[in-house]
PDB file of C-alpha atoms and ligand atoms in Angstrom:
ATOM      1  CA  MET A   1     -10.353  16.587  31.576  1.00  0.00           C
ATOM      2  CA  ARG A   2      -8.849  14.295  28.972  1.00  0.00           C
ATOM      3  CA  GLN A   3      -8.748  15.749  25.462  1.00  0.00           C
ATOM      4  CA  PRO A   4     -10.220  13.210  23.040  1.00  0.00           C
ATOM      5  CA  LEU A   5      -7.815  11.793  20.471  1.00  0.00           C
ATOM      6  CA  VAL A   6      -9.095  10.631  17.102  1.00  0.00           C
ATOM      7  CA  ALA A   7      -6.293   8.809  15.315  1.00  0.00           C
ATOM      8  CA  GLY A   8      -6.461   7.412  11.798  1.00  0.00           C
ATOM      9  CA  ASN A   9      -4.657   4.131  11.197  1.00  0.00           C
ATOM     10  CA  TRP A  10      -4.366   3.992   7.429  1.00  0.00           C
ATOM     11  CA  LYS A  11      -2.833   0.496   7.499  1.00  0.00           C
ATOM     12  CA  MET A  12      -1.258  -0.583   4.173  1.00  0.00           C
ATOM     13  CA  ASN A  13      -3.301   1.773   2.006  1.00  0.00           C
ATOM     14  CA  GLY A  14      -2.501   4.772  -0.142  1.00  0.00           C
ATOM     15  CA  SER A  15      -0.424   6.253  -2.948  1.00  0.00           C
ATOM     16  CA  LEU A  16       1.218   9.647  -3.422  1.00  0.00           C
ATOM     17  CA  ASP A  17      -1.973  10.881  -5.079  1.00  0.00           C
ATOM     18  CA  SER A  18      -4.506   9.407  -2.681  1.00  0.00           C
ATOM     19  CA  VAL A  19      -2.538  10.586   0.355  1.00  0.00           C
ATOM     20  CA  LYS A  20      -2.585  14.121  -1.016  1.00  0.00           C
ATOM     21  CA  LEU A  21      -6.347  14.000  -1.562  1.00  0.00           C
ATOM     22  CA  LEU A  22      -6.971  12.519   1.871  1.00  0.00           C
ATOM     23  CA  VAL A  23      -4.832  15.027   3.766  1.00  0.00           C
ATOM     24  CA  ASP A  24      -6.191  17.970   1.768  1.00  0.00           C
ATOM     25  CA  GLY A  25      -9.692  16.760   2.584  1.00  0.00           C
ATOM     26  CA  ILE A  26      -8.973  16.492   6.293  1.00  0.00           C
ATOM     27  CA  LYS A  27      -7.323  19.916   6.373  1.00  0.00           C
ATOM     28  CA  GLY A  28     -10.309  21.419   4.592  1.00  0.00           C
ATOM     29  CA  GLY A  29     -12.739  20.468   7.346  1.00  0.00           C
ATOM     30  CA  LEU A  30     -10.493  20.714  10.361  1.00  0.00           C
ATOM     31  CA  GLY A  31     -12.009  23.999  11.525  1.00  0.00           C
ATOM     32  CA  SER A  32     -15.213  22.210  12.515  1.00  0.00           C
ATOM     33  CA  VAL A  33     -13.386  19.869  14.891  1.00  0.00           C
ATOM     34  CA  THR A  34     -13.305  21.972  18.036  1.00  0.00           C
ATOM     35  CA  THR A  35     -12.229  19.617  20.793  1.00  0.00           C
ATOM     36  CA  ALA A  36     -10.508  16.447  19.673  1.00  0.00           C
ATOM     37  CA  GLU A  37      -6.862  16.132  18.787  1.00  0.00           C
ATOM     38  CA  MET A  38      -6.683  14.632  15.288  1.00  0.00           C
ATOM     39  CA  ALA A  39      -3.814  12.345  14.326  1.00  0.00           C
ATOM     40  CA  VAL A  40      -2.924  10.329  11.239  1.00  0.00           C
ATOM     41  CA  CYS A  41      -0.720   7.239  11.006  1.00  0.00           C
ATOM     42  CA  PRO A  42       0.269   6.730   7.354  1.00  0.00           C
ATOM     43  CA  PRO A  43       2.406   3.882   6.022  1.00  0.00           C
ATOM     44  CA  TYR A  44       6.081   4.679   6.749  1.00  0.00           C
ATOM     45  CA  VAL A  45       6.936   5.744   3.207  1.00  0.00           C
ATOM     46  CA  TYR A  46       4.261   8.449   3.134  1.00  0.00           C
ATOM     47  CA  ILE A  47       5.076   9.936   6.536  1.00  0.00           C
ATOM     48  CA  PRO A  48       7.432  12.632   5.156  1.00  0.00           C
ATOM     49  CA  GLN A  49       4.846  13.655   2.545  1.00  0.00           C
ATOM     50  CA  VAL A  50       2.181  13.966   5.223  1.00  0.00           C
ATOM     51  CA  ALA A  51       4.537  15.761   7.611  1.00  0.00           C
ATOM     52  CA  GLY A  52       5.059  18.460   4.998  1.00  0.00           C
ATOM     53  CA  MET A  53       1.335  18.801   4.331  1.00  0.00           C
ATOM     54  CA  ILE A  54       0.176  19.067   7.957  1.00  0.00           C
ATOM     55  CA  GLU A  55       2.756  21.523   9.203  1.00  0.00           C
ATOM     56  CA  GLY A  56       1.061  24.200  11.300  1.00  0.00           C
ATOM     57  CA  THR A  57      -2.374  22.548  11.163  1.00  0.00           C
ATOM     58  CA  GLY A  58      -2.316  20.978  14.628  1.00  0.00           C
ATOM     59  CA  ILE A  59      -2.817  17.485  13.161  1.00  0.00           C
ATOM     60  CA  SER A  60      -0.522  15.012  14.914  1.00  0.00           C
ATOM     61  CA  LEU A  61       1.555  12.441  13.108  1.00  0.00           C
ATOM     62  CA  GLY A  62       2.129   8.833  14.035  1.00  0.00           C
ATOM     63  CA  ALA A  63       3.560   5.604  12.687  1.00  0.00           C
ATOM     64  CA  GLN A  64       1.745   2.272  12.618  1.00  0.00           C
ATOM     65  CA  ASP A  65       4.591   0.338  14.178  1.00  0.00           C
ATOM     66  CA  VAL A  66       8.204   0.732  15.265  1.00  0.00           C
ATOM     67  CA  ASN A  67      11.137  -1.556  15.959  1.00  0.00           C
ATOM     68  CA  ASP A  68      12.457  -2.216  19.455  1.00  0.00           C
ATOM     69  CA  GLN A  69      16.105  -1.639  18.475  1.00  0.00           C
ATOM     70  CA  GLU A  70      17.916   1.689  18.165  1.00  0.00           C
ATOM     71  CA  ALA A  71      19.854   1.021  14.948  1.00  0.00           C
ATOM     72  CA  GLY A  72      21.895  -1.551  13.117  1.00  0.00           C
ATOM     73  CA  ALA A  73      21.447  -4.830  11.300  1.00  0.00           C
ATOM     74  CA  HIS A  74      17.636  -5.128  11.244  1.00  0.00           C
ATOM     75  CA  THR A  75      16.764  -5.339   7.575  1.00  0.00           C
ATOM     76  CA  GLY A  76      13.389  -3.868   6.760  1.00  0.00           C
ATOM     77  CA  GLU A  77      12.813  -2.280  10.168  1.00  0.00           C
ATOM     78  CA  VAL A  78      12.387   1.337  11.258  1.00  0.00           C
ATOM     79  CA  ALA A  79      13.896   2.670  14.498  1.00  0.00           C
ATOM     80  CA  PRO A  80      12.081   4.972  16.928  1.00  0.00           C
ATOM     81  CA  ALA A  81      14.637   7.784  16.495  1.00  0.00           C
ATOM     82  CA  MET A  82      13.949   7.771  12.744  1.00  0.00           C
ATOM     83  CA  LEU A  83      10.285   8.413  13.430  1.00  0.00           C
ATOM     84  CA  MET A  84      11.178  11.296  15.743  1.00  0.00           C
ATOM     85  CA  ASP A  85      13.486  12.604  13.054  1.00  0.00           C
ATOM     86  CA  ILE A  86      10.685  12.876  10.495  1.00  0.00           C
ATOM     87  CA  GLY A  87       8.246  14.526  12.881  1.00  0.00           C
ATOM     88  CA  CYS A  88       6.196  11.734  14.438  1.00  0.00           C
ATOM     89  CA  ARG A  89       4.658  12.155  17.846  1.00  0.00           C
ATOM     90  CA  TYR A  90       2.998   8.740  18.122  1.00  0.00           C
ATOM     91  CA  ALA A  91       3.824   5.131  17.302  1.00  0.00           C
ATOM     92  CA  ILE A  92       1.209   2.385  17.441  1.00  0.00           C
ATOM     93  CA  VAL A  93       2.536  -0.760  19.136  1.00  0.00           C
ATOM     94  CA  GLY A  94       0.891  -4.141  19.513  1.00  0.00           C
ATOM     95  CA  HIS A  95      -1.832  -3.689  16.915  1.00  0.00           C
ATOM     96  CA  SER A  96      -3.751  -6.952  16.630  1.00  0.00           C
ATOM     97  CA  GLU A  97      -2.640  -7.327  13.007  1.00  0.00           C
ATOM     98  CA  ARG A  98       0.999  -7.242  14.188  1.00  0.00           C
ATOM     99  CA  ARG A  99       0.163  -9.750  16.892  1.00  0.00           C
ATOM    100  CA  SER A 100      -1.867 -12.158  14.763  1.00  0.00           C
ATOM    101  CA  ILE A 101      -0.364 -11.906  11.261  1.00  0.00           C
ATOM    102  CA  TYR A 102       3.273 -11.304  12.253  1.00  0.00           C
ATOM    103  CA  GLY A 103       3.360 -13.290  15.470  1.00  0.00           C
ATOM    104  CA  GLU A 104       4.389 -10.415  17.725  1.00  0.00           C
ATOM    105  CA  ASN A 105       3.896 -11.315  21.373  1.00  0.00           C
ATOM    106  CA  ASP A 106       3.373  -9.300  24.554  1.00  0.00           C
ATOM    107  CA  GLU A 107       7.093  -9.173  25.366  1.00  0.00           C
ATOM    108  CA  PHE A 108       8.111  -7.874  21.935  1.00  0.00           C
ATOM    109  CA  THR A 109       5.306  -5.326  22.088  1.00  0.00           C
ATOM    110  CA  ALA A 110       6.521  -4.183  25.511  1.00  0.00           C
ATOM    111  CA  ARG A 111      10.056  -3.764  24.165  1.00  0.00           C
ATOM    112  CA  LYS A 112       8.729  -1.685  21.271  1.00  0.00           C
ATOM    113  CA  PHE A 113       6.787   0.416  23.764  1.00  0.00           C
ATOM    114  CA  ALA A 114       9.949   0.982  25.795  1.00  0.00           C
ATOM    115  CA  ALA A 115      12.069   1.835  22.755  1.00  0.00           C
ATOM    116  CA  ALA A 116       9.454   4.269  21.461  1.00  0.00           C
ATOM    117  CA  ARG A 117       9.322   6.098  24.793  1.00  0.00           C
ATOM    118  CA  LYS A 118      13.080   6.202  25.111  1.00  0.00           C
ATOM    119  CA  ALA A 119      13.274   8.014  21.782  1.00  0.00           C
ATOM    120  CA  GLY A 120      10.598  10.503  22.845  1.00  0.00           C
ATOM    121  CA  LEU A 121       7.600   9.037  21.025  1.00  0.00           C
ATOM    122  CA  VAL A 122       4.211   8.519  22.638  1.00  0.00           C
ATOM    123  CA  PRO A 123       3.255   4.859  22.185  1.00  0.00           C
ATOM    124  CA  ILE A 124      -0.332   3.978  21.347  1.00  0.00           C
ATOM    125  CA  LEU A 125      -0.552   0.563  22.974  1.00  0.00           C
ATOM    126  CA  CYS A 126      -3.234  -1.668  21.442  1.00  0.00           C
ATOM    127  CA  VAL A 127      -4.904  -4.330  23.540  1.00  0.00           C
ATOM    128  CA  GLY A 128      -7.951  -6.478  22.900  1.00  0.00           C
ATOM    129  CA  GLU A 129      -9.413  -9.943  22.865  1.00  0.00           C
ATOM    130  CA  THR A 130     -10.319 -12.251  19.989  1.00  0.00           C
ATOM    131  CA  LEU A 131     -13.870 -13.493  19.510  1.00  0.00           C
ATOM    132  CA  GLU A 132     -12.868 -16.858  20.904  1.00  0.00           C
ATOM    133  CA  GLU A 133     -11.433 -15.239  24.030  1.00  0.00           C
ATOM    134  CA  ARG A 134     -14.564 -13.143  24.509  1.00  0.00           C
ATOM    135  CA  GLU A 135     -16.742 -16.238  24.174  1.00  0.00           C
ATOM    136  CA  GLN A 136     -14.577 -18.013  26.735  1.00  0.00           C
ATOM    137  CA  GLY A 137     -15.194 -15.120  29.114  1.00  0.00           C
ATOM    138  CA  ILE A 138     -11.518 -14.223  29.418  1.00  0.00           C
ATOM    139  CA  THR A 139     -11.571 -10.719  27.904  1.00  0.00           C
ATOM    140  CA  GLU A 140     -10.361  -9.083  31.117  1.00  0.00           C
ATOM    141  CA  GLN A 141      -7.582 -11.613  31.647  1.00  0.00           C
ATOM    142  CA  VAL A 142      -6.304 -11.097  28.104  1.00  0.00           C
ATOM    143  CA  VAL A 143      -6.339  -7.316  28.337  1.00  0.00           C
ATOM    144  CA  ALA A 144      -4.733  -7.427  31.799  1.00  0.00           C
ATOM    145  CA  ARG A 145      -1.977  -9.719  30.524  1.00  0.00           C
ATOM    146  CA  GLN A 146      -1.273  -7.401  27.576  1.00  0.00           C
ATOM    147  CA  LEU A 147      -1.065  -4.388  29.906  1.00  0.00           C
ATOM    148  CA  ASP A 148       0.996  -6.209  32.526  1.00  0.00           C
ATOM    149  CA  ALA A 149       3.709  -7.016  29.989  1.00  0.00           C
ATOM    150  CA  VAL A 150       4.265  -3.281  29.528  1.00  0.00           C
ATOM    151  CA  ILE A 151       3.800  -2.316  33.170  1.00  0.00           C
ATOM    152  CA  GLY A 152       6.264  -5.044  34.195  1.00  0.00           C
ATOM    153  CA  LEU A 153       8.936  -3.702  31.879  1.00  0.00           C
ATOM    154  CA  GLU A 154       8.344   0.033  32.084  1.00  0.00           C
ATOM    155  CA  GLY A 155       6.452   0.624  35.326  1.00  0.00           C
ATOM    156  CA  ILE A 156       3.031   2.123  35.884  1.00  0.00           C
ATOM    157  CA  GLY A 157       4.318   5.696  35.456  1.00  0.00           C
ATOM    158  CA  ALA A 158       5.023   5.005  31.801  1.00  0.00           C
ATOM    159  CA  ILE A 159       1.353   4.243  31.198  1.00  0.00           C
ATOM    160  CA  GLY A 160       0.562   7.825  32.184  1.00  0.00           C
ATOM    161  CA  GLU A 161       2.661   8.981  29.262  1.00  0.00           C
ATOM    162  CA  CYS A 162       1.122   6.783  26.602  1.00  0.00           C
ATOM    163  CA  VAL A 163      -2.220   6.202  24.939  1.00  0.00           C
ATOM    164  CA  ILE A 164      -4.060   2.907  25.240  1.00  0.00           C
ATOM    165  CA  ALA A 165      -6.323   1.654  22.467  1.00  0.00           C
ATOM    166  CA  TYR A 166      -8.838  -1.043  23.340  1.00  0.00           C
ATOM    167  CA  GLU A 167      -9.553  -2.841  20.095  1.00  0.00           C
ATOM    168  CA  PRO A 168     -11.636  -6.000  20.306  1.00  0.00           C
ATOM    169  CA  VAL A 169     -10.155  -8.090  17.497  1.00  0.00           C
ATOM    170  CA  TRP A 170     -13.605  -9.290  16.404  1.00  0.00           C
ATOM    171  CA  ALA A 171     -14.625  -5.682  15.721  1.00  0.00           C
ATOM    172  CA  ILE A 172     -11.638  -4.676  13.581  1.00  0.00           C
ATOM    173  CA  GLY A 173     -12.466  -4.260   9.920  1.00  0.00           C
ATOM    174  CA  THR A 174     -15.566  -6.414  10.313  1.00  0.00           C
ATOM    175  CA  GLY A 175     -18.248  -3.754  10.522  1.00  0.00           C
ATOM    176  CA  LYS A 176     -19.180  -5.296  13.894  1.00  0.00           C
ATOM    177  CA  THR A 177     -18.685  -2.592  16.486  1.00  0.00           C
ATOM    178  CA  ALA A 178     -18.698  -3.244  20.196  1.00  0.00           C
ATOM    179  CA  THR A 179     -21.773  -1.576  21.653  1.00  0.00           C
ATOM    180  CA  PRO A 180     -21.011   1.514  23.737  1.00  0.00           C
ATOM    181  CA  ASP A 181     -21.800  -0.515  26.881  1.00  0.00           C
ATOM    182  CA  GLN A 182     -19.572  -3.424  25.841  1.00  0.00           C
ATOM    183  CA  ALA A 183     -16.706  -1.053  25.102  1.00  0.00           C
ATOM    184  CA  GLN A 184     -17.235   1.016  28.244  1.00  0.00           C
ATOM    185  CA  GLU A 185     -17.161  -2.132  30.357  1.00  0.00           C
ATOM    186  CA  VAL A 186     -13.654  -2.995  29.178  1.00  0.00           C
ATOM    187  CA  HIS A 187     -12.466   0.625  29.283  1.00  0.00           C
ATOM    188  CA  ALA A 188     -13.667   0.869  32.894  1.00  0.00           C
ATOM    189  CA  PHE A 189     -11.895  -2.388  33.689  1.00  0.00           C
ATOM    190  CA  ILE A 190      -8.653  -1.012  32.225  1.00  0.00           C
ATOM    191  CA  ARG A 191      -8.920   2.274  34.106  1.00  0.00           C
ATOM    192  CA  GLY A 192      -9.841   0.465  37.312  1.00  0.00           C
ATOM    193  CA  LYS A 193      -6.870  -1.853  36.986  1.00  0.00           C
ATOM    194  CA  LEU A 194      -4.550   1.121  36.478  1.00  0.00           C
ATOM    195  CA  ALA A 195      -6.178   2.981  39.387  1.00  0.00           C
ATOM    196  CA  GLY A 196      -5.264   0.074  41.631  1.00  0.00           C
ATOM    197  CA  LEU A 197      -1.630   0.858  40.879  1.00  0.00           C
ATOM    198  CA  ASP A 198      -1.694   4.647  40.520  1.00  0.00           C
ATOM    199  CA  SER A 199      -4.852   6.733  40.528  1.00  0.00           C
ATOM    200  CA  GLY A 200      -3.129   9.724  38.915  1.00  0.00           C
ATOM    201  CA  VAL A 201      -2.089   7.611  35.945  1.00  0.00           C
ATOM    202  CA  ALA A 202      -5.574   6.136  35.641  1.00  0.00           C
ATOM    203  CA  ASP A 203      -7.156   9.612  35.580  1.00  0.00           C
ATOM    204  CA  LYS A 204      -4.729  10.936  33.032  1.00  0.00           C
ATOM    205  CA  VAL A 205      -4.313   8.182  30.450  1.00  0.00           C
ATOM    206  CA  ARG A 206      -6.423   8.378  27.313  1.00  0.00           C
ATOM    207  CA  ILE A 207      -8.087   5.096  26.403  1.00  0.00           C
ATOM    208  CA  LEU A 208      -9.263   4.980  22.790  1.00  0.00           C
ATOM    209  CA  TYR A 209     -11.766   2.562  21.321  1.00  0.00           C
ATOM    210  CA  GLY A 210     -11.001   0.933  17.984  1.00  0.00           C
ATOM    211  CA  GLY A 211     -12.959  -1.474  15.820  1.00  0.00           C
ATOM    212  CA  SER A 212     -15.334  -0.386  13.048  1.00  0.00           C
ATOM    213  CA  MET A 213     -15.826   3.064  14.551  1.00  0.00           C
ATOM    214  CA  ASN A 214     -17.655   5.234  12.031  1.00  0.00           C
ATOM    215  CA  PRO A 215     -19.713   8.438  11.817  1.00  0.00           C
ATOM    216  CA  GLY A 216     -22.846   6.489  12.771  1.00  0.00           C
ATOM    217  CA  ASN A 217     -21.582   5.100  16.068  1.00  0.00           C
ATOM    218  CA  ALA A 218     -18.843   7.520  17.117  1.00  0.00           C
ATOM    219  CA  ALA A 219     -20.956   9.929  19.160  1.00  0.00           C
ATOM    220  CA  ASP A 220     -22.457   7.159  21.301  1.00  0.00           C
ATOM    221  CA  LEU A 221     -19.066   5.565  21.896  1.00  0.00           C
ATOM    222  CA  LEU A 222     -17.359   8.873  22.684  1.00  0.00           C
ATOM    223  CA  ALA A 223     -20.132   9.771  25.131  1.00  0.00           C
ATOM    224  CA  MET A 224     -19.092   6.921  27.438  1.00  0.00           C
ATOM    225  CA  ALA A 225     -17.232   7.961  30.580  1.00  0.00           C
ATOM    226  CA  ASP A 226     -14.020   6.052  29.923  1.00  0.00           C
ATOM    227  CA  ILE A 227     -13.793   6.298  26.126  1.00  0.00           C
ATOM    228  CA  ASP A 228     -11.403   9.112  25.253  1.00  0.00           C
ATOM    229  CA  GLY A 229     -11.292   8.863  21.498  1.00  0.00           C
ATOM    230  CA  GLY A 230     -10.896   6.393  18.693  1.00  0.00           C
ATOM    231  CA  LEU A 231      -8.325   4.523  16.659  1.00  0.00           C
ATOM    232  CA  ILE A 232      -9.956   4.483  13.261  1.00  0.00           C
ATOM    233  CA  GLY A 233      -9.071   2.161  10.406  1.00  0.00           C
ATOM    234  CA  GLY A 234     -11.413   2.023   7.402  1.00  0.00           C
ATOM    235  CA  ALA A 235     -13.276   5.257   8.148  1.00  0.00           C
ATOM    236  CA  SER A 236     -10.020   7.216   8.434  1.00  0.00           C
ATOM    237  CA  LEU A 237      -9.435   6.766   4.697  1.00  0.00           C
ATOM    238  CA  LYS A 238     -12.452   8.939   3.897  1.00  0.00           C
ATOM    239  CA  PRO A 239     -11.896  12.565   4.900  1.00  0.00           C
ATOM    240  CA  ASP A 240     -15.581  13.277   5.540  1.00  0.00           C
ATOM    241  CA  ASP A 241     -16.037  10.200   7.735  1.00  0.00           C
ATOM    242  CA  PHE A 242     -12.841  10.880   9.646  1.00  0.00           C
ATOM    243  CA  LEU A 243     -13.870  14.498  10.231  1.00  0.00           C
ATOM    244  CA  ASP A 244     -17.368  13.411  11.287  1.00  0.00           C
ATOM    245  CA  ILE A 245     -15.817  11.193  13.937  1.00  0.00           C
ATOM    246  CA  GLY A 246     -13.612  14.102  15.025  1.00  0.00           C
ATOM    247  CA  ARG A 247     -16.691  16.335  15.320  1.00  0.00           C
ATOM    248  CA  ALA A 248     -18.440  13.675  17.387  1.00  0.00           C
ATOM    249  CA  GLY A 249     -15.897  14.574  20.043  1.00  0.00           C
ATOM    250  CA  ASN A 250     -16.829  18.264  20.048  1.00  0.00           C
ATOM    251  CA  ALA A 251     -17.566  19.393  23.594  1.00  0.00           C
TER     252      ALA A 251
HETATM  253  P1  LIG B 301     -11.288  -0.496  11.630  1.00  0.00           P
HETATM  254  O1  LIG B 301      -9.766  -0.666  12.170  1.00  0.00           O
HETATM  255  O2  LIG B 301     -11.730   0.874  12.074  1.00  0.00           O
HETATM  256  O3  LIG B 301     -11.159  -0.613  10.147  1.00  0.00           O
HETATM  257  O4  LIG B 301     -12.080  -1.559  12.255  1.00  0.00           O
HETATM  258  C1  LIG B 301      -9.378  -0.196  13.434  1.00  0.00           C
HETATM  259  C2  LIG B 301      -7.938  -0.563  13.690  1.00  0.00           C
HETATM  260  O5  LIG B 301      -7.515  -1.648  13.293  1.00  0.00           O
HETATM  261  O6  LIG B 301      -7.182   0.227  14.294  1.00  0.00           O
END
């Protein structure tokens, strides 16, 4: 039985005041989330603030990105060990905004994945196709290529110790969610591909859906056999919506 994970990706949003309100709001309703693990991924600068606020609550902490290097002359970057140091459990790698806006490719993403693991973080590896790729009918090839870059570098065993997030790029921040069947189809493809390499890993790994997940569609998505939670952008900035999605995972 895979415990659902509902992770909030706050992206580049927030202030000292709004972060306090948001985390207080989430903490206030946490008792009604009985099954899912809840996680938040604030912008780097607010991670210590959030770490202090969520101590002892069971909420997990993650970062939205991480560098592939351990330390040194990498102006503006944050190393995996620094994230461990301030209490992170997760680091998102390969988010489509990193790939498309900042030109990060599969190989760089795989190196980030490896560096995160080496430091003791659990990577949340994002994969997903653009609208153009879906229309060309190459969704599975794209997702397979993104996974293979990591499997090639780190081996299939490493996938058993990470979280995968399937995020169709056309659904992110657009209000256009994949239907539960559309999402399940790709999730089943991912799990099937992994099962071909190691069935234990395929059974164990949590595969989240991301892309305009909200309180109105979460229950139907989470009810699908291979959807083990959500990576939530916009709706994770509203405590009630984020908690609603968490409750949609109640057993
Ligand atoms: P969204 O973002 O929920 O706002 O679509 C999801 C994500 O980018 O992780």
